[in-house]
PDB file of C-alpha atoms in Angstrom:
ATOM      1  CA  MET A   1       0.000   0.000   0.000  1.00 44.00           C
ATOM      2  CA  THR A   2       1.345   3.428  -0.897  1.00 47.00           C
ATOM      3  CA  ALA A   3       0.607   6.852   0.547  1.00 48.00           C
ATOM      4  CA  GLY A   4      -1.762   7.496  -2.374  1.00 50.00           C
ATOM      5  CA  ASP A   5      -3.740   4.371  -1.451  1.00 53.00           C
ATOM      6  CA  MET A   6      -4.281   5.779   2.037  1.00 55.00           C
ATOM      7  CA  GLY A   7      -5.703   9.075   0.785  1.00 59.00           C
ATOM      8  CA  GLU A   8      -2.491  11.048   1.339  1.00 61.00           C
ATOM      9  CA  GLU A   9      -1.155  13.319  -1.391  1.00 67.00           C
ATOM     10  CA  GLN A  10       1.818  11.938  -3.278  1.00 66.00           C
ATOM     11  CA  ASP A  11       4.552  13.657  -5.292  1.00 74.00           C
ATOM     12  CA  PRO A  12       3.789  12.629  -8.916  1.00 74.00           C
ATOM     13  CA  GLY A  13       7.531  12.371  -9.654  1.00 76.00           C
ATOM     14  CA  ALA A  14       8.310  10.230  -6.613  1.00 79.00           C
ATOM     15  CA  THR A  15       9.133   6.549  -6.877  1.00 79.00           C
ATOM     16  CA  PRO A  16       6.385   4.509  -5.182  1.00 79.00           C
ATOM     17  CA  ALA A  17       7.426   2.782  -1.966  1.00 84.00           C
ATOM     18  CA  MET A  18       7.468  -1.006  -2.115  1.00 82.00           C
ATOM     19  CA  ALA A  19       5.035  -2.538   0.340  1.00 85.00           C
ATOM     20  CA  CYS A  20       5.988  -6.204  -0.100  1.00 87.00           C
ATOM     21  CA  ILE A  21       7.333  -8.859  -2.424  1.00 88.00           C
ATOM     22  CA  SER A  22       4.976 -11.794  -2.845  1.00 93.00           C
ATOM     23  CA  ALA A  23       7.190 -14.029  -5.003  1.00 95.00           C
ATOM     24  CA  VAL A  24      10.844 -14.525  -5.870  1.00 96.00           C
ATOM     25  CA  THR A  25      12.134 -16.746  -8.686  1.00 97.00           C
ATOM     26  CA  LEU A  26      15.553 -18.384  -8.539  1.00 97.00           C
ATOM     27  CA  ALA A  27      17.371 -20.475 -11.146  1.00 97.00           C
ATOM     28  CA  THR A  28      18.964 -23.764 -10.123  1.00 97.00           C
ATOM     29  CA  HIS A  29      21.192 -26.407 -11.687  1.00 96.00           C
ATOM     30  CA  ALA A  30      19.902 -29.004  -9.202  1.00 96.00           C
ATOM     31  CA  MET A  31      16.106 -28.909  -8.904  1.00 97.00           C
ATOM     32  CA  ALA A  32      15.776 -32.030  -6.730  1.00 98.00           C
ATOM     33  CA  GLN A  33      18.288 -30.778  -4.170  1.00 98.00           C
ATOM     34  CA  ALA A  34      16.816 -27.263  -4.180  1.00 98.00           C
ATOM     35  CA  VAL A  35      13.280 -28.570  -3.616  1.00 98.00           C
ATOM     36  CA  ARG A  36      14.451 -30.782  -0.736  1.00 98.00           C
ATOM     37  CA  PHE A  37      16.360 -27.865   0.802  1.00 98.00           C
ATOM     38  CA  TYR A  38      13.437 -25.421   0.727  1.00 97.00           C
ATOM     39  CA  ARG A  39      10.992 -28.085   1.948  1.00 98.00           C
ATOM     40  CA  SER A  40      13.324 -28.671   4.919  1.00 97.00           C
ATOM     41  CA  LEU A  41      12.978 -24.950   5.707  1.00 96.00           C
ATOM     42  CA  GLY A  42       9.187 -25.285   5.850  1.00 96.00           C
ATOM     43  CA  PHE A  43       8.139 -24.384   2.307  1.00 97.00           C
ATOM     44  CA  ALA A  44       5.282 -26.422   0.821  1.00 98.00           C
ATOM     45  CA  VAL A  45       5.346 -27.442  -2.840  1.00 98.00           C
ATOM     46  CA  ARG A  46       2.370 -25.922  -4.669  1.00 98.00           C
ATOM     47  CA  TYR A  47       3.379 -26.866  -8.218  1.00 98.00           C
ATOM     48  CA  GLY A  48       6.105 -28.998  -9.766  1.00 98.00           C
ATOM     49  CA  GLY A  49       8.555 -30.888  -7.623  1.00 97.00           C
ATOM     50  CA  GLU A  50      11.936 -32.571  -7.702  1.00 97.00           C
ATOM     51  CA  GLU A  51      11.649 -33.752 -11.324  1.00 96.00           C
ATOM     52  CA  ALA A  52       9.976 -30.609 -12.736  1.00 97.00           C
ATOM     53  CA  SER A  53      11.593 -27.826 -14.737  1.00 97.00           C
ATOM     54  CA  PHE A  54       9.546 -25.260 -12.753  1.00 98.00           C
ATOM     55  CA  THR A  55       8.537 -25.506  -9.101  1.00 98.00           C
ATOM     56  CA  SER A  56       6.533 -23.103  -6.969  1.00 98.00           C
ATOM     57  CA  LEU A  57       6.814 -23.302  -3.190  1.00 97.00           C
ATOM     58  CA  HIS A  58       4.770 -21.434  -0.596  1.00 96.00           C
ATOM     59  CA  ALA A  59       5.489 -20.231   2.945  1.00 94.00           C
ATOM     60  CA  GLY A  60       3.345 -17.750   4.838  1.00 93.00           C
ATOM     61  CA  SER A  61       2.061 -15.212   2.337  1.00 93.00           C
ATOM     62  CA  GLY A  62       5.003 -15.559  -0.036  1.00 94.00           C
ATOM     63  CA  TYR A  63       6.079 -17.798  -2.872  1.00 97.00           C
ATOM     64  CA  LEU A  64       9.485 -19.040  -3.968  1.00 97.00           C
ATOM     65  CA  ASN A  65       9.721 -20.233  -7.561  1.00 98.00           C
ATOM     66  CA  LEU A  66      12.539 -22.389  -8.884  1.00 98.00           C
ATOM     67  CA  VAL A  67      13.457 -22.658 -12.570  1.00 98.00           C
ATOM     68  CA  ALA A  68      15.791 -25.432 -13.770  1.00 97.00           C
ATOM     69  CA  GLN A  69      18.795 -24.210 -15.761  1.00 95.00           C
ATOM     70  CA  PRO A  70      21.231 -26.313 -17.797  1.00 90.00           C
ATOM     71  CA  ALA A  71      24.726 -26.759 -16.366  1.00 85.00           C
ATOM     72  CA  GLU A  72      26.299 -24.474 -19.009  1.00 86.00           C
ATOM     73  CA  ARG A  73      24.228 -21.472 -17.879  1.00 79.00           C
TER      74      ARG A  73
END
């Protein structure tokens, strides 16, 4: 929520303040290990998994997405 959302006047040239980040996406060369690691931290798999090329995990109100990358990248 920004100042403008709360009815306060905002400078039209000002950069809006960030209220939150709801998702972050990371690339990995080892999807299975990454999924196991984040599950051990308490994240729940919402989509994908150890064998997927894309996995979305959830904790609290946020999401962590993992994208498989080839070894040469």
